[in-house]
Short mmCIF file of C-alpha atoms in Angstrom, two decimals:
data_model
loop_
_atom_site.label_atom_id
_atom_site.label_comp_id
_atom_site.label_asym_id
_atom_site.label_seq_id
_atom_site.Cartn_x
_atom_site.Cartn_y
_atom_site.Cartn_z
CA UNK C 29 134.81 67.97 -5.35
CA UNK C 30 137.84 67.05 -3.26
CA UNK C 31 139.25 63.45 -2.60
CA UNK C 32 138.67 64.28 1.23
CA UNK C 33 134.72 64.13 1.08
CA UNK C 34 132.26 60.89 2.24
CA UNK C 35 129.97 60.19 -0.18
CA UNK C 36 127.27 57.38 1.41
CA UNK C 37 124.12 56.70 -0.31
CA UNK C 38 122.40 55.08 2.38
CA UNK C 39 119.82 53.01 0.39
CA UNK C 40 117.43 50.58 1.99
CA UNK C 41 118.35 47.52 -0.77
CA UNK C 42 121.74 48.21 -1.31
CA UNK C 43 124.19 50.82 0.46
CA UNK C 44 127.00 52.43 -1.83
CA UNK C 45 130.00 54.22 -0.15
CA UNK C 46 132.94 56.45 -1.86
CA UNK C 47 134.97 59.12 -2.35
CA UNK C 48 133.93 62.26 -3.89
CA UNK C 49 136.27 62.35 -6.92
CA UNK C 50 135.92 58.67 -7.76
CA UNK C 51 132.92 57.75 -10.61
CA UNK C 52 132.23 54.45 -9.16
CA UNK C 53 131.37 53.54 -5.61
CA UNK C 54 134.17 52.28 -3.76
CA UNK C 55 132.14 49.68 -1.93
CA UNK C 56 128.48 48.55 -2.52
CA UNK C 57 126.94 46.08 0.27
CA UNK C 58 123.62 45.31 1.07
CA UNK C 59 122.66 46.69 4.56
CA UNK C 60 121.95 43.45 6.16
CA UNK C 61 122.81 42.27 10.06
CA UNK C 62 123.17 39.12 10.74
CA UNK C 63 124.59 36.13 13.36
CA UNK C 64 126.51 34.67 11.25
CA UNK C 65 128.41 30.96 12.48
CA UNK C 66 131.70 29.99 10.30
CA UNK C 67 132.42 26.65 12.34
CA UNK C 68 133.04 27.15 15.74
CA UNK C 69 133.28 31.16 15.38
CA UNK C 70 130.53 33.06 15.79
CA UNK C 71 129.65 36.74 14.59
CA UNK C 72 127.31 39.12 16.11
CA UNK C 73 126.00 41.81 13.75
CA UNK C 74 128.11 40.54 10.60
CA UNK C 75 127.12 42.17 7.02
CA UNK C 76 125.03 39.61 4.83
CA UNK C 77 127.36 39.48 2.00
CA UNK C 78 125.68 39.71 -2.01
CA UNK C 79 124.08 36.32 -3.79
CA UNK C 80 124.28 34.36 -0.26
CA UNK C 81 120.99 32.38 0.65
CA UNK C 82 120.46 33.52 4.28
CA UNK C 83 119.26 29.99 5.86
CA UNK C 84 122.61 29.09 4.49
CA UNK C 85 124.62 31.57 6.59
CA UNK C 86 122.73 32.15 10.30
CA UNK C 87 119.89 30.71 11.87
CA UNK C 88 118.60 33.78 13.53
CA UNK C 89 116.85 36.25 11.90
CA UNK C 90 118.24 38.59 9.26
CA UNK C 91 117.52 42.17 10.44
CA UNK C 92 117.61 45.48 8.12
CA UNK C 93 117.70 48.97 9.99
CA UNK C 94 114.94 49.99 8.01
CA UNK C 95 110.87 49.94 8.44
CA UNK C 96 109.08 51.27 5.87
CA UNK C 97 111.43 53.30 3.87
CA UNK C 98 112.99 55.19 6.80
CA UNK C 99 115.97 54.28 8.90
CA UNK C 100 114.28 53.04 12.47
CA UNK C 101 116.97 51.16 14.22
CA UNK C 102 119.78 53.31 14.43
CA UNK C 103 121.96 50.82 16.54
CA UNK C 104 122.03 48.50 13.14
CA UNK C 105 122.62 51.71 11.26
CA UNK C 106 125.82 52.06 13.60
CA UNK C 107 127.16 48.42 12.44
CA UNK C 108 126.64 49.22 8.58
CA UNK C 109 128.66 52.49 9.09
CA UNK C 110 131.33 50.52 11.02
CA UNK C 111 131.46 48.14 7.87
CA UNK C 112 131.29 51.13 5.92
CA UNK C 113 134.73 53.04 7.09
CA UNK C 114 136.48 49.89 8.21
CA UNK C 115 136.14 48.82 4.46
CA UNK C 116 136.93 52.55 3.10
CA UNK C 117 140.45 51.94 3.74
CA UNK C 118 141.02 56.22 5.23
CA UNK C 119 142.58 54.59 8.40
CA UNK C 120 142.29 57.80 11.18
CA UNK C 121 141.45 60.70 8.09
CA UNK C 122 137.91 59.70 9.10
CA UNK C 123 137.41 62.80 11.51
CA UNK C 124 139.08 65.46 8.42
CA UNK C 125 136.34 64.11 6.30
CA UNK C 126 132.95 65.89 5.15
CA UNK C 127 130.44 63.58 4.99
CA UNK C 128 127.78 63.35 2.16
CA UNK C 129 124.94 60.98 2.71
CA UNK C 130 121.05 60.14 1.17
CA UNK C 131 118.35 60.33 3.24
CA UNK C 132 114.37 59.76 2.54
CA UNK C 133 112.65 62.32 1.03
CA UNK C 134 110.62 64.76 3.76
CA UNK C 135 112.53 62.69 6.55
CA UNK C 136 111.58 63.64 9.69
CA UNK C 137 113.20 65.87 11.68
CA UNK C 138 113.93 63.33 15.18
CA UNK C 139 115.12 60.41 13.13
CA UNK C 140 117.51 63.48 11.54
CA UNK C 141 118.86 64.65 14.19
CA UNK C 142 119.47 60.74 15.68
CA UNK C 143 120.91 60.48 12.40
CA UNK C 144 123.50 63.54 13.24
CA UNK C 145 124.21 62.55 16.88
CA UNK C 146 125.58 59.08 15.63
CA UNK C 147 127.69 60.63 12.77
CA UNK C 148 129.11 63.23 14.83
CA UNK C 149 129.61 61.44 18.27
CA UNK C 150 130.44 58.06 16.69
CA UNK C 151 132.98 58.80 14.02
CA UNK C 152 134.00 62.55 14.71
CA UNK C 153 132.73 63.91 11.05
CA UNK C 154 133.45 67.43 11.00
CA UNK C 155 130.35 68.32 8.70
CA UNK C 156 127.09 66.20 7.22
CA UNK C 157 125.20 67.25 4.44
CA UNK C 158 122.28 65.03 3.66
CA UNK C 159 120.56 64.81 0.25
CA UNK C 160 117.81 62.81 -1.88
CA UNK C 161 119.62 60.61 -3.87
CA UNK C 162 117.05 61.03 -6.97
CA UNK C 163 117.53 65.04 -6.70
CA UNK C 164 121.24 64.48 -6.72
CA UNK C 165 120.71 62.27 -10.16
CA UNK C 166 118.93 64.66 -12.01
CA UNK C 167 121.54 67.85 -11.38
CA UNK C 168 124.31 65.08 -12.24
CA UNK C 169 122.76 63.82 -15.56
CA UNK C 170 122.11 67.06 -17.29
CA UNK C 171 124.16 68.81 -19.98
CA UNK C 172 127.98 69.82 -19.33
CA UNK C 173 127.27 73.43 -19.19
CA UNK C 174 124.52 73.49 -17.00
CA UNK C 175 125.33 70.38 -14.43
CA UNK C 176 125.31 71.23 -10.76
CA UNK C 177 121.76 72.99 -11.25
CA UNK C 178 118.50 71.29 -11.67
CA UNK C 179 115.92 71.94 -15.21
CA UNK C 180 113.48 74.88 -15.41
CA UNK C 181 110.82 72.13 -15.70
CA UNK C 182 110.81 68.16 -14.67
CA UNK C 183 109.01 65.50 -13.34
CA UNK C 184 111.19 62.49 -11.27
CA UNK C 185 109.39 58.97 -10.51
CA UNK C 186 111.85 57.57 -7.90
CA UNK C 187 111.45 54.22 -7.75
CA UNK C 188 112.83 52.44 -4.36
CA UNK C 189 112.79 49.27 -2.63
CA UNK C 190 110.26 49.66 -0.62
CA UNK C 191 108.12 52.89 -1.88
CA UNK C 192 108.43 55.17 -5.18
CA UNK C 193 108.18 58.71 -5.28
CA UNK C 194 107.00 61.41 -7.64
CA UNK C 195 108.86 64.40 -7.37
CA UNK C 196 107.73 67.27 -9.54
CA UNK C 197 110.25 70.23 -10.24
CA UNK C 198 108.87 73.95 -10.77
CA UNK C 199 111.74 76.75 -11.84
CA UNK C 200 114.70 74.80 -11.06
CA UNK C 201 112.80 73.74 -7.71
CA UNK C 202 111.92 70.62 -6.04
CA UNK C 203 108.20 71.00 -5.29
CA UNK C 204 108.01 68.89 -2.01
CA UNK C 205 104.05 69.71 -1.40
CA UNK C 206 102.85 68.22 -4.40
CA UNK C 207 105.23 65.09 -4.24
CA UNK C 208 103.33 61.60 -4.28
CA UNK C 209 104.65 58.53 -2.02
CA UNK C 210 103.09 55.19 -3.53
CA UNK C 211 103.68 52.15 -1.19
CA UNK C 212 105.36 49.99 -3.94
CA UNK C 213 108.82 48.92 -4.83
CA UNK C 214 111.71 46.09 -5.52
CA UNK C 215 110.43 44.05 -2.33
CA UNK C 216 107.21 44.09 -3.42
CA UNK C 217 108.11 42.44 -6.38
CA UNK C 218 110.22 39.80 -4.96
CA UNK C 219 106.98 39.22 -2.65
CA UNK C 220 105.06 38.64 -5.83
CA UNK C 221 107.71 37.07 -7.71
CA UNK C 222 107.55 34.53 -4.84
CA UNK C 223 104.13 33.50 -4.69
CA UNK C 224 104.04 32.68 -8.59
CA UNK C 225 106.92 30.31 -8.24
CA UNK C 226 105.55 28.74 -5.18
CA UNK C 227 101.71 28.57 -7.00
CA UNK C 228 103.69 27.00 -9.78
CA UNK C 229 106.03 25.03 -8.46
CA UNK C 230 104.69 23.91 -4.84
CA UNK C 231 107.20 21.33 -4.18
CA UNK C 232 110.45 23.92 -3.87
CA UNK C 233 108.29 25.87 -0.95
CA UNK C 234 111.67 25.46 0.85
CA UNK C 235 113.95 26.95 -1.10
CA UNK C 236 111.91 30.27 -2.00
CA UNK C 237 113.56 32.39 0.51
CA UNK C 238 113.89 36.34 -0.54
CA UNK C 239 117.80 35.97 -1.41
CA UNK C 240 117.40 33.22 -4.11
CA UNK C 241 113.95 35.46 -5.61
CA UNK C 242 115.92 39.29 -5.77
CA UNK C 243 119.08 37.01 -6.99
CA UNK C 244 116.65 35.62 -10.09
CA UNK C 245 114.85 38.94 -10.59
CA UNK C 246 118.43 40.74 -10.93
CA UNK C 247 119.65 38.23 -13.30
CA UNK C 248 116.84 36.63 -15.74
CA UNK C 249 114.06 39.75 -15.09
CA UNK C 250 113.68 42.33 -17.79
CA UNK C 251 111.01 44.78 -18.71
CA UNK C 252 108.41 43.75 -21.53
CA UNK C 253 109.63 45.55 -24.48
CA UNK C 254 108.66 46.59 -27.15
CA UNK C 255 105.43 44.53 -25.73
CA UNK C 256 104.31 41.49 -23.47
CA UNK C 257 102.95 39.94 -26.60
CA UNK C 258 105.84 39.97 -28.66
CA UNK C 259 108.21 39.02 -25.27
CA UNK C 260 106.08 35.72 -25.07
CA UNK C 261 106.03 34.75 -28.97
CA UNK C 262 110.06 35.46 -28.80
CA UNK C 263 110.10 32.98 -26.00
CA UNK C 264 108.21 30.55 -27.40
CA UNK C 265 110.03 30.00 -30.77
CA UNK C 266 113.81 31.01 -29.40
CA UNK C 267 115.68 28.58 -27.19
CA UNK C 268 118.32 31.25 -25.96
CA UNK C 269 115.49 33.14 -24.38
CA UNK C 270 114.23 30.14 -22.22
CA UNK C 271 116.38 29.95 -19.01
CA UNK C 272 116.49 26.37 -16.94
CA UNK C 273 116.91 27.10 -13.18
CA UNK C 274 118.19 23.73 -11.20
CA UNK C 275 116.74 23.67 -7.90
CA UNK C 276 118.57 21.19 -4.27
CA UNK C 277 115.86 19.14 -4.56
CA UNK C 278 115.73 15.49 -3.55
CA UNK C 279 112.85 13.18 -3.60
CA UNK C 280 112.18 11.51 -0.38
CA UNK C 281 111.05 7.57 -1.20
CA UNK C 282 110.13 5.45 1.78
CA UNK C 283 109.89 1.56 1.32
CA UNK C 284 107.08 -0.17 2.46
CA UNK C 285 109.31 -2.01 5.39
CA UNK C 286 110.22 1.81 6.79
CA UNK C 287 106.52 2.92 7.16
CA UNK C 288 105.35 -0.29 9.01
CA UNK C 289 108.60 0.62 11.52
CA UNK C 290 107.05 4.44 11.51
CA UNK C 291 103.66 3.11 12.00
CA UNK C 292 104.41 0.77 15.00
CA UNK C 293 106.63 3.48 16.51
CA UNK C 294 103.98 5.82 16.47
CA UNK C 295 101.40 3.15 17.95
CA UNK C 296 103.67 2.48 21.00
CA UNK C 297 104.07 6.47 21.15
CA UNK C 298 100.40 6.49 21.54
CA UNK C 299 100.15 4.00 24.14
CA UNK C 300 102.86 5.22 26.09
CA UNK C 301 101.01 8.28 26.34
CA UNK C 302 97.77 6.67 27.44
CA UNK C 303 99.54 4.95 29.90
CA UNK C 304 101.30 8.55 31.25
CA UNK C 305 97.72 9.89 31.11
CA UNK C 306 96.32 7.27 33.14
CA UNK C 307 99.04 7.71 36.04
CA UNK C 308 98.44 11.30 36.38
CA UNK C 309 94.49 10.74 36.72
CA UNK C 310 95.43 8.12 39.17
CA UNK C 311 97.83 10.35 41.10
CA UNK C 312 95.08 13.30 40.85
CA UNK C 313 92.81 11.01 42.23
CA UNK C 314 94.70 9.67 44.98
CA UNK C 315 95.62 13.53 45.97
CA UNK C 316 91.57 14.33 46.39
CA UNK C 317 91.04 11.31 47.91
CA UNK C 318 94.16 12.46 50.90
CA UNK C 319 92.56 16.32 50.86
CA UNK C 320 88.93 15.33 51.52
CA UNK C 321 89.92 12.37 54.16
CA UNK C 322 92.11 15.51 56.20
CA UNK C 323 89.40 17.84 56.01
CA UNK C 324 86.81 15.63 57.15
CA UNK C 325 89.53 14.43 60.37
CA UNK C 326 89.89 18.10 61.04
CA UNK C 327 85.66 18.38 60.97
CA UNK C 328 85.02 15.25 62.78
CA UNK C 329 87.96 16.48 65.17
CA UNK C 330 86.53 20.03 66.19
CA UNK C 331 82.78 18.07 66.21
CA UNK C 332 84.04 15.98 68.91
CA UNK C 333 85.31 18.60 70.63
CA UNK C 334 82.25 20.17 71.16
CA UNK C 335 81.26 18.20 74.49
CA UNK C 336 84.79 18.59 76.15
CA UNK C 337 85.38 22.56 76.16
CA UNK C 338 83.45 25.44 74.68
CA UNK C 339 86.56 27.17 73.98
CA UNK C 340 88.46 25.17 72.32
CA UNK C 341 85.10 24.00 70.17
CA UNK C 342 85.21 28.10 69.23
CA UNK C 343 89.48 28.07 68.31
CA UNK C 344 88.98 25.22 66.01
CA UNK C 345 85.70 26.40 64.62
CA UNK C 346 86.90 29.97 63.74
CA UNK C 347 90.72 28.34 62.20
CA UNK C 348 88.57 26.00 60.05
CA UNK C 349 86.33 29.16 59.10
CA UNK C 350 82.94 28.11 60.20
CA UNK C 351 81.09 30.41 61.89
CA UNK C 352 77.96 28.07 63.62
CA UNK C 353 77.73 24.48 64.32
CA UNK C 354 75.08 23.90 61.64
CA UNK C 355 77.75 24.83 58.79
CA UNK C 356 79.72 22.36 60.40
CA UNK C 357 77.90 19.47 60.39
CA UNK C 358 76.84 20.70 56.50
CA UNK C 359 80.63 20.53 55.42
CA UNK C 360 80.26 16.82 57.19
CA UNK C 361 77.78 15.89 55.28
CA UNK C 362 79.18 17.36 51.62
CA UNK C 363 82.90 16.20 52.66
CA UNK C 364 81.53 12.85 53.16
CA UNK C 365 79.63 12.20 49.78
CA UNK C 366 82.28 14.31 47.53
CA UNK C 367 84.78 11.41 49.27
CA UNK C 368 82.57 8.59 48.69
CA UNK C 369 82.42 9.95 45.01
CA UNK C 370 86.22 10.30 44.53
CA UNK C 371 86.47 6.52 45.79
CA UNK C 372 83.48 5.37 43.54
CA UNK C 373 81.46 4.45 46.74
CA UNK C 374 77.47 5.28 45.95
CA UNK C 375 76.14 7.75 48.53
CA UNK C 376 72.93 7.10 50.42
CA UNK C 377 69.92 9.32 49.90
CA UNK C 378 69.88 9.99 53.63
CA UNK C 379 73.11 11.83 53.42
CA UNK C 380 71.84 13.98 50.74
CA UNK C 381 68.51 14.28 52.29
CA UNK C 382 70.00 15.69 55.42
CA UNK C 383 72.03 18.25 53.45
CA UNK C 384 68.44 19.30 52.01
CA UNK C 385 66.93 19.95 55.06
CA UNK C 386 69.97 21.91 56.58
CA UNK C 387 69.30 24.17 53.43
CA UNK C 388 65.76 24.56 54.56
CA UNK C 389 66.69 25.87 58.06
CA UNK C 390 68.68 28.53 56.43
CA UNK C 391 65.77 30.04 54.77
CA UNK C 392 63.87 30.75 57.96
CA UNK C 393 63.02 34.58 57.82
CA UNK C 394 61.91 34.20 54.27
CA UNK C 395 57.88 33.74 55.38
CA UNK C 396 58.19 35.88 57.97
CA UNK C 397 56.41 39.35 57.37
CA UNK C 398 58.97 42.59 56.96
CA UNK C 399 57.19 44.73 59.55
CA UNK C 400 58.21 41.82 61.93
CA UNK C 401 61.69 41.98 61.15
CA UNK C 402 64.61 44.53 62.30
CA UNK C 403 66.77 46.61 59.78
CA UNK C 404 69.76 43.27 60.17
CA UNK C 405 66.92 40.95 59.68
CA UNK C 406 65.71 42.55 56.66
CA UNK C 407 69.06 42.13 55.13
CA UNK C 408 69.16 38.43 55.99
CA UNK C 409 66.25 37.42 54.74
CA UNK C 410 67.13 39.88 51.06
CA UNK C 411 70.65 37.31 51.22
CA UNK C 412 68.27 34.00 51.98
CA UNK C 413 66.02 34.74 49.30
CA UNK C 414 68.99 35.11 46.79
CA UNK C 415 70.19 31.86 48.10
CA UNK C 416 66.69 29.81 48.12
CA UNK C 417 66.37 30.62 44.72
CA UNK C 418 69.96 29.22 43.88
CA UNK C 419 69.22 25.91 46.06
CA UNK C 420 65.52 25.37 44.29
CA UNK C 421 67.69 26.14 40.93
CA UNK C 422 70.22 23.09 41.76
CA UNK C 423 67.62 21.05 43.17
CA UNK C 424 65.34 20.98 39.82
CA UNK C 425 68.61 20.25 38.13
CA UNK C 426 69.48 17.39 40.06
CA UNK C 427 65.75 15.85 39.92
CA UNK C 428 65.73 16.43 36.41
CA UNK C 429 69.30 14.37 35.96
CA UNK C 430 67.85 11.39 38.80
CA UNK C 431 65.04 11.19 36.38
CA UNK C 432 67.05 11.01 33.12
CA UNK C 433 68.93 8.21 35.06
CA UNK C 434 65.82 6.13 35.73
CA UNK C 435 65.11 6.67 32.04
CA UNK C 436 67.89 4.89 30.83
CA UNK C 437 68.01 2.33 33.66
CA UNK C 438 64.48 1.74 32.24
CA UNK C 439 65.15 1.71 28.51
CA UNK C 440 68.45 -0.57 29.02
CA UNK C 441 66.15 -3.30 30.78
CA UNK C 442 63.78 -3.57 28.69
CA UNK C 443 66.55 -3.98 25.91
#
């Protein structure tokens, strides 16, 4: 391999970049985007550097252009390639330079190909060849003689960040049909890692964000070996094995002179909110009360008009939207005791007694036989029918409250 290949394994926990003649990566970042403030500088789409806690560093959100194993959001993807070759040091060889680069096993085929348009528009790559990283690893790691090819016979568990993979390999093949993608990796871990320490410890909730947990995992974590048993009795009886972890923690005391000031602030918060609440149903009120005394002006106004000109009685009639002069004097009547209620003035049981008999002489083709009636008529008296039943409805209600009212009038005298 030639110093003038790319090699980019584009990993969804870490991302390594390279040259192809080099053992080591060249550059190993995790593929992070973030708003990151320094002072009074601020920078959009900046790399989340290793082993720094992210509330510590932005206050948006840290985004990753991955989902689910598979590279989603290829304008991040653009911003960790930028990082990528600015940091490679080539300077303008970029465009004389093969690219190699890891991709998810069976990607698809349209995230491939957006994959390809940003390479070769972007950055001028002459040639891609895309890989799995874990099929790349096995042909690496076999015997001198035979490297560059994979085994007759092999089975690869692939374990990633966010899902593992079991690749089986059949006469120096990868056997893609029978592969197995289980929804588990590193992030589930951390996930879990996290809600044991905050079960434990409930009191650092704060300070259990994901960069701390993967930062503990990589450093203290190991696997159970030879077994969990003996892991737990070599813990128990050697110090070295016990690690201390010192969490920012600082115990808030209040004195007793602080929460009497809290407490009295938070009365006079509550009564200058009663009092706010109390202007705005005043000012509600006062608006009804200015509606209903217009609308009944503009009733009483085209009532009275009634006697000077028929025409005019008809214009202001048909602009209020009142077809006959019975509907007029009903809104009268209702306009008049919905104002006395929003001033707290009792209403006479004339007033409502009128209304009830204007109801009545709605209803007035409801005894009268159908053969008597014309088509129109017929559908009149289907509407009044409707509407007697509604009015009888309302009028039981409003018997049944006068008589609950006379109940407790009753049972408050006699105590």
């Amino acid at each position: 391999m030639t110093e003038e290949v790319v090699v980019i394994d584009n990993g969804s926990f870490e991302c390594r970049v390279g040259m192809g003649n080099q053992q080591k990566p060249k550059l190993t970042f995790r593929p992070l985007i973030s708003r990151v403030k320094a002072g009074q500088i601020t920078k959009a789409n900046a790399i989340v550097p290793f082993g720094v806690v992210y509330h510590d560093i932005t206050k948006g959100i840290v985004r990753s252009a991955w989902e689910s194993g598979l590279v989603t959001n290829f304008d991040l993807q653009e911003k960790v390639l930028d990082y990528a070759y600015g940091n490679l040091n080539v300077g303008n060889r970029i465009s004389e330079m093969p690219l190699i680069m890891t991709e998810p096993i069976c990607n698809l085929n349209p995230l491939r190909s957006f994959m390809s348009e940003l390479i070769f528009e972007c950055y001028s790559i002459p040639s891609v060849s895309y890989g799995v990283d874990s099929l790349y690893s096995l042909s690496y790691n076999q015997p001198q003689r035979s490297r560059g090819r994979l085994p007759s016979y092999s089975l690869i568990i692939d374990c990633g960040h966010h899902t593992t993979h079991i690749i089986p390999v059949v006469n120096s093949k990868p056997n893609f049909s029978s592969a197995i993608r289980i929804p588990l990796g590193g992030a589930h871990i951390t996930e879990y890692f996290s809600q044991l320490v905050a079960l434990k410890y409930p009191q650092f909730k704060s300070t259990h964000v994901s960069s701390n947990l993967e930062d503990w995992i990589y450093k203290y974590c190991y696997f159970a070996y030879p077994s969990y048993e003996e892991c737990i009795k070599r813990i128990k009886t050697d110090s070295k094995e016990r690690i201390s972890i010192e969490m920012p923690w600082i115990q808030q005391t209040q004195s007793s002179k602080e929460n009497e000031q809290d407490s009295e602030k938070k009365q006079q918060m509550r009564k200058a909110q009663g009092e706010r609440l109390k202007e705005m149903q005043s000012k509600k009120k006062e608006e009804k009360i200015r509606s209903l005394t217009e609308k009944l002006m503009n009733l009483q106004d085209a009532k009275d008009s009634k006697d000077k000109s028929s025409k005019v009685f008809q214009i202001k009639l048909s602009a209020l939207g009142i077809k006959s002069i019975q509907e007029l004097e009903k809104q009268i009547l209702e306009t008049t005791i919905n104002l006395n209620k929003a001033k707290g003035i009792a209403n006479s049981q004339p007033l409502e007694a009128q209304i009830n008999e204007n109801n009545d002489q709605k209803f007035d083709l409801v005894d009268i036989p159908d053969e008597e009636l014309s088509t129109s008529q017929l559908k009149e008296k289907k509407k009044q029918i409707m509407l007697k039943r509604f009015a009888e409805g309302r009028e039981k209600l409003r018997l049944k409250k006068l008589e609950e009212e006379e109940k407790q009038k009753a049972r408050q005298e006699k105590e």
